[in-house]
CSV table of C-alpha atoms in Angstrom, one decimal:
chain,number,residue,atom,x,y,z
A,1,UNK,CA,1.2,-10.0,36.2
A,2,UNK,CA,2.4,-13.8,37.1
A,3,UNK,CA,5.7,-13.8,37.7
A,4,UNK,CA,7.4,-17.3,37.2
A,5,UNK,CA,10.1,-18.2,38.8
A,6,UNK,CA,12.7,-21.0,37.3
A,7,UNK,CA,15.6,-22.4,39.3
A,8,UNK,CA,18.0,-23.3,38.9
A,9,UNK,CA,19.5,-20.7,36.3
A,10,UNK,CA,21.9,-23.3,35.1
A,11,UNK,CA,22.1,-26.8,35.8
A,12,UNK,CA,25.2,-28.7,34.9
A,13,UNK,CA,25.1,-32.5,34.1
A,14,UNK,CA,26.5,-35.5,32.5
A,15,UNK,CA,24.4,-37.5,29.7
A,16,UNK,CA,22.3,-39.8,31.6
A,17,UNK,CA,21.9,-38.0,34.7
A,18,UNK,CA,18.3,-37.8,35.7
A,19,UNK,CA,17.1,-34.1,36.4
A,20,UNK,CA,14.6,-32.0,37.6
A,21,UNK,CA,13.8,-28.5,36.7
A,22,UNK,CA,11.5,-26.0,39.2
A,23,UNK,CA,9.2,-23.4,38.0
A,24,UNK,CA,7.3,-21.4,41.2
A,25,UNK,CA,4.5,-19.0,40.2
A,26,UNK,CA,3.5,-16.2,42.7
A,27,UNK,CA,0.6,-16.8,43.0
A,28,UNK,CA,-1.5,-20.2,41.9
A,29,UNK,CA,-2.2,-20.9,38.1
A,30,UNK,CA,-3.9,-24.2,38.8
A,31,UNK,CA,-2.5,-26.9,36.3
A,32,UNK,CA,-2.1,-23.6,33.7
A,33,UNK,CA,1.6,-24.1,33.4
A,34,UNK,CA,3.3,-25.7,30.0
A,35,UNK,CA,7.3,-26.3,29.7
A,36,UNK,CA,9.3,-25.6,25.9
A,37,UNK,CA,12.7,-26.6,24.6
A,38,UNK,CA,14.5,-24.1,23.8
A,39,UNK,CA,18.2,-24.8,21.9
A,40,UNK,CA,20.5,-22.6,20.8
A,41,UNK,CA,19.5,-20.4,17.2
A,42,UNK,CA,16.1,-22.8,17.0
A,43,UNK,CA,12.8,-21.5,18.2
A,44,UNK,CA,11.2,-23.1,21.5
A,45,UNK,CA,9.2,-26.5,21.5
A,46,UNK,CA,6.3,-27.0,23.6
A,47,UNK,CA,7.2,-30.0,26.1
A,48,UNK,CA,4.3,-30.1,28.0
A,49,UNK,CA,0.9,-28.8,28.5
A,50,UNK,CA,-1.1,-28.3,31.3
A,51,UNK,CA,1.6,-29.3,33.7
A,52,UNK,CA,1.6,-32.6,33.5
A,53,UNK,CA,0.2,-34.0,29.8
A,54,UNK,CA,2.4,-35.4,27.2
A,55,UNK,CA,2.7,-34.0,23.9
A,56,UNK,CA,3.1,-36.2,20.8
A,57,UNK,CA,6.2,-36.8,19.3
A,58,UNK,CA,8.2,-35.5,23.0
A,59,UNK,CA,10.2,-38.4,24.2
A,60,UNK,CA,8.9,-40.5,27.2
A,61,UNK,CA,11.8,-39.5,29.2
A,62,UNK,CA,10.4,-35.9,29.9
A,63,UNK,CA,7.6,-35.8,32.2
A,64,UNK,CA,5.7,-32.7,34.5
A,65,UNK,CA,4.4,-32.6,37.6
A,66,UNK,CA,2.9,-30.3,40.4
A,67,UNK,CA,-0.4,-27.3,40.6
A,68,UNK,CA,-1.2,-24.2,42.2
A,69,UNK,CA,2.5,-22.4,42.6
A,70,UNK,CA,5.3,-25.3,42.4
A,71,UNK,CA,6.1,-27.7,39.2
A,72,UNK,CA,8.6,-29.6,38.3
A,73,UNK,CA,10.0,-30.5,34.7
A,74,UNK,CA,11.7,-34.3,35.0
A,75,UNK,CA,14.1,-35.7,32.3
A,76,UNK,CA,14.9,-39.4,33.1
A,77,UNK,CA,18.5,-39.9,31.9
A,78,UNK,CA,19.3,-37.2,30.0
A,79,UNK,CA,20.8,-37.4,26.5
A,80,UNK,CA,22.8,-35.1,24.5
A,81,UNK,CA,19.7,-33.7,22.8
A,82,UNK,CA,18.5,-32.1,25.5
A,83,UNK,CA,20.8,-29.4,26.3
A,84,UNK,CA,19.6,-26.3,25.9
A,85,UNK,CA,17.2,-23.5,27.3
A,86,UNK,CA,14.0,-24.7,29.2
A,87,UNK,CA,11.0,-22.5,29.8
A,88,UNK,CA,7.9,-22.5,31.6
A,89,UNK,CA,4.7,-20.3,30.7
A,90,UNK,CA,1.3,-19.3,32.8
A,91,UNK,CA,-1.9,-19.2,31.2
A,92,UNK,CA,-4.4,-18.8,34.0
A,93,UNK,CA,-4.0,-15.1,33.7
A,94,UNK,CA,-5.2,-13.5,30.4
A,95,UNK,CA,-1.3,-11.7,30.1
A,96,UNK,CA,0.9,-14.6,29.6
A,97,UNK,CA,3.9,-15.0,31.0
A,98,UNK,CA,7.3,-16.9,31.1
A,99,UNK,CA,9.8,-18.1,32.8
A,100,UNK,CA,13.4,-16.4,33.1
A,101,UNK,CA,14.2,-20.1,32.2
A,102,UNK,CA,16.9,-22.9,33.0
A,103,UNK,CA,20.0,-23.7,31.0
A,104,UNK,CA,20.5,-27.3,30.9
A,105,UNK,CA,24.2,-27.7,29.8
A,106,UNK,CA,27.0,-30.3,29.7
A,107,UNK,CA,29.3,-31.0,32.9
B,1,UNK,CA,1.9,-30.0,8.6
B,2,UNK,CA,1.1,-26.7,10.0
B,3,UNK,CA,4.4,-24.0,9.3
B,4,UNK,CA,4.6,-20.5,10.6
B,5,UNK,CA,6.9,-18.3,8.8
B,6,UNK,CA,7.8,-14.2,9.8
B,7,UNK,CA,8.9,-12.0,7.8
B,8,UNK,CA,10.2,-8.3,8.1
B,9,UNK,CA,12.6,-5.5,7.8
B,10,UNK,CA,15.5,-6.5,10.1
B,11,UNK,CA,16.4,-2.8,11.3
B,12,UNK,CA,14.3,0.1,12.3
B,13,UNK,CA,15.2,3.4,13.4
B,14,UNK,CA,13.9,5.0,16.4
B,15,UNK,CA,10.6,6.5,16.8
B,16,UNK,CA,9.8,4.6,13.6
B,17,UNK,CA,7.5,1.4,13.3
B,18,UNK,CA,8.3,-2.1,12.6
B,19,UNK,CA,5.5,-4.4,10.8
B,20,UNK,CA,5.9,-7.6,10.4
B,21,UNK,CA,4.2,-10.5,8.8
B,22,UNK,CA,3.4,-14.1,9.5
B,23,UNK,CA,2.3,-16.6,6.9
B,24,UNK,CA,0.9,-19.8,8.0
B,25,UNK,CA,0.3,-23.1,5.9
B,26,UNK,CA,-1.1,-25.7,6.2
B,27,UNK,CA,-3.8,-24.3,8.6
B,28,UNK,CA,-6.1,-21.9,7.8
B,29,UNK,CA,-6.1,-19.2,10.5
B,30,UNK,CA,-9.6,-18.3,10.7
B,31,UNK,CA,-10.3,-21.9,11.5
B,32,UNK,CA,-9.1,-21.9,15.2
B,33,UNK,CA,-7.1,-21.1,17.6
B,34,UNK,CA,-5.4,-17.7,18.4
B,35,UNK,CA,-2.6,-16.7,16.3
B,36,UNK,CA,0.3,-14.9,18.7
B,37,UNK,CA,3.5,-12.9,18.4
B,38,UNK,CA,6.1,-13.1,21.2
B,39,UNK,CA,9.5,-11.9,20.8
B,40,UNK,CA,12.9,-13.1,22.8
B,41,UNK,CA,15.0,-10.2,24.1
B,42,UNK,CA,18.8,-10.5,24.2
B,43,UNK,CA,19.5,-12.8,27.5
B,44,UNK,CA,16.4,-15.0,26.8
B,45,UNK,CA,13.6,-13.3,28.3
B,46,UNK,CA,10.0,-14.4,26.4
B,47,UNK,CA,7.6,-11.7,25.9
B,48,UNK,CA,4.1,-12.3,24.8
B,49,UNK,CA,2.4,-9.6,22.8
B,50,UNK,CA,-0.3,-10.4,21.7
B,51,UNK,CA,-2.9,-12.5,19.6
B,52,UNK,CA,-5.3,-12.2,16.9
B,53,UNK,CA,-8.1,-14.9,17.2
B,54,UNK,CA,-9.9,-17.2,14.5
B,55,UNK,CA,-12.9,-14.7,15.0
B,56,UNK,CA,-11.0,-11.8,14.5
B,57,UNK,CA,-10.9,-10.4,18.1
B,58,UNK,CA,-7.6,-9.1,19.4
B,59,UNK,CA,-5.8,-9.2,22.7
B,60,UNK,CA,-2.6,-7.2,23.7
B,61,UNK,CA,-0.5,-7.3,26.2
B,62,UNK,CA,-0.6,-3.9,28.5
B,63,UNK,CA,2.9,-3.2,29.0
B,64,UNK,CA,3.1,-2.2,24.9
B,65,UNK,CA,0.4,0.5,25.7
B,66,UNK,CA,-1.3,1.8,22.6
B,67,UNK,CA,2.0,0.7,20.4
B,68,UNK,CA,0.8,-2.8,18.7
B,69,UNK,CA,-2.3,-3.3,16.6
B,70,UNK,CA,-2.3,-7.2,15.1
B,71,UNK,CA,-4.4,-7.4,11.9
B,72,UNK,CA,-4.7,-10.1,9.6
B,73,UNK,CA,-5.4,-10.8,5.5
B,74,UNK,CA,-7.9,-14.0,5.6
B,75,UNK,CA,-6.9,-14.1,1.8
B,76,UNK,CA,-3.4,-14.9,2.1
B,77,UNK,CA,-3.8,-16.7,5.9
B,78,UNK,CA,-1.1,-13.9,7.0
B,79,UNK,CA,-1.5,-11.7,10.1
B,80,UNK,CA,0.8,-8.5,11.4
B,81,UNK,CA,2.0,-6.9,13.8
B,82,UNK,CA,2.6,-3.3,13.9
B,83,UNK,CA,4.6,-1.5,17.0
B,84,UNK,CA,4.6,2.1,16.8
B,85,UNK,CA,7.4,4.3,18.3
B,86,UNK,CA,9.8,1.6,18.8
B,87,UNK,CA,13.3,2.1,20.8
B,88,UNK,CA,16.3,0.2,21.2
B,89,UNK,CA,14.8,-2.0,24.0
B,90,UNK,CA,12.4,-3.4,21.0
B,91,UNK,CA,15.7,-4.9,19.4
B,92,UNK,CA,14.7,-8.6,20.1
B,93,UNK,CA,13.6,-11.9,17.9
B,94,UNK,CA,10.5,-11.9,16.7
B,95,UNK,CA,8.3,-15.5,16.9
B,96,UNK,CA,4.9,-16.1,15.6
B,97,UNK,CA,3.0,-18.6,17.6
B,98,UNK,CA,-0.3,-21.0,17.4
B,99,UNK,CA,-2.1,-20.8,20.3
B,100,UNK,CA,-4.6,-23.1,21.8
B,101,UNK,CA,-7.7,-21.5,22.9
B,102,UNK,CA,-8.8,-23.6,25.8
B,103,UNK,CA,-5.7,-22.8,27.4
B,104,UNK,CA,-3.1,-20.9,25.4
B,105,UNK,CA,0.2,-22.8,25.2
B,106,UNK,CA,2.1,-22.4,22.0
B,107,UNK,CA,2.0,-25.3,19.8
B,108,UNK,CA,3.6,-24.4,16.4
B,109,UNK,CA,6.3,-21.5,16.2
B,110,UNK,CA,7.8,-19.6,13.7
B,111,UNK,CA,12.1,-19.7,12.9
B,112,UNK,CA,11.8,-16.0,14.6
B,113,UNK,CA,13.0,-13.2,12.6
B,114,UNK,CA,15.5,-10.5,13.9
B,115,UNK,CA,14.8,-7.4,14.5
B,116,UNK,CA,17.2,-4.5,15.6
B,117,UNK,CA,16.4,-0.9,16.5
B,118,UNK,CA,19.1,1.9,15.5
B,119,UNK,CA,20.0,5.0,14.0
């Protein structure tokens, strides 16, 4: 299987910080890598798709970036909103896989 | 707007089976896509389990074995999961997802229902 790697575990910032968030596969997916939203008691929210392309109705602030093995998830200034759990998922392999994810919490 | 609702018993006991359902609206689920479960153990960890496509074709994933089957009623735009032989490390939330097929990310989720294992 993938295995995705997210770092850092927990990231602790003030609102309107701008952050980024890594996600390292072992092996390359290609672009095959989408980032959710995750907060607390709610179900996840798909960010982004195929590393990089905006969803509709996901604020401007969040963008993606990267292929192969290394991406990056990007919030410019972050707002109190956005705390929470952040995950990434692989779909170049069949068995799909997630991240271990990053908590993004409130310095 | 499409909704995903699951549905199910909340506690099983060991060595028994869980079954749960998820109804879908405002979608029909032999339209498109693949229609997934994936459940969140305690500490966060996503698990995908497995899908039922628009065509009816299923795909698991390994590490449940022989344990899940995924069916689906067309009538009532519901599909199932079944695990077999569950233990306590099945105790986890349960989500029902969309999936796109050109690339399977999850699109549309379910609230997640809870399930614990115990005697």
């Amino acid at each position: 299987d993938i295995v995705l790697t997210q770092s850092p575990a927990t990231l602790s910032v003030t609102p309107g910080d701008s952050v980024s968030l890594s996600c390292r596969a072992s092996q390359s997916i290609s672009n095959n890598l989408h980032w959710y939203q995750q907060k607390s008691h709610e179900s996840p929210r798909l960010l982004i798709k195929y590393a990089s392309q905006s969803i509709s109705g996901i604020p401007s602030r969040f963008s993606g970036s990267g292929s192969g093995t290394d991406f990056t998830l990007s919030i410019n200034s972050v707002e109190t909103e956005d705390f929470g759990m952040y995950f990434c998922q692989q779909s170049n392999s069949w068995i799909f896989t997630f991240g271990s994810g990053t908590k993004l919490e409130i310095k | 707007d499409v909704q995903l609702q699951e549905s199910g018993p909340g506690l099983v006991k060991p060595s028994q089976s869980l079954s749960l359902t998820c109804t879908v609206t405002g979608y029909s689920i032999t339209s498109d896509y693949a229609w997934n479960w994936i459940r969140q153990f305690p500490g966060n960890k996503l698990e995908w389990m497995g899908y039922i496509s628009y065509s009816g074709s299923t795909s698991y994933n390994p590490s449940l074995k022989s344990r899940i089957s995924i069916t689906r009623d067309t009538s009532k735009n519901q599909f199932f999961l079944q695990l077999n032989s569950v233990t306590t490390e099945d105790t986890a939330t349960y989500y029902c997802a969309r999936g796109a097929t050109d690339a399977y990310y999850f699109d549309y989720w379910g609230q997640g229902t809870t399930l614990t294992v115990s005697s």
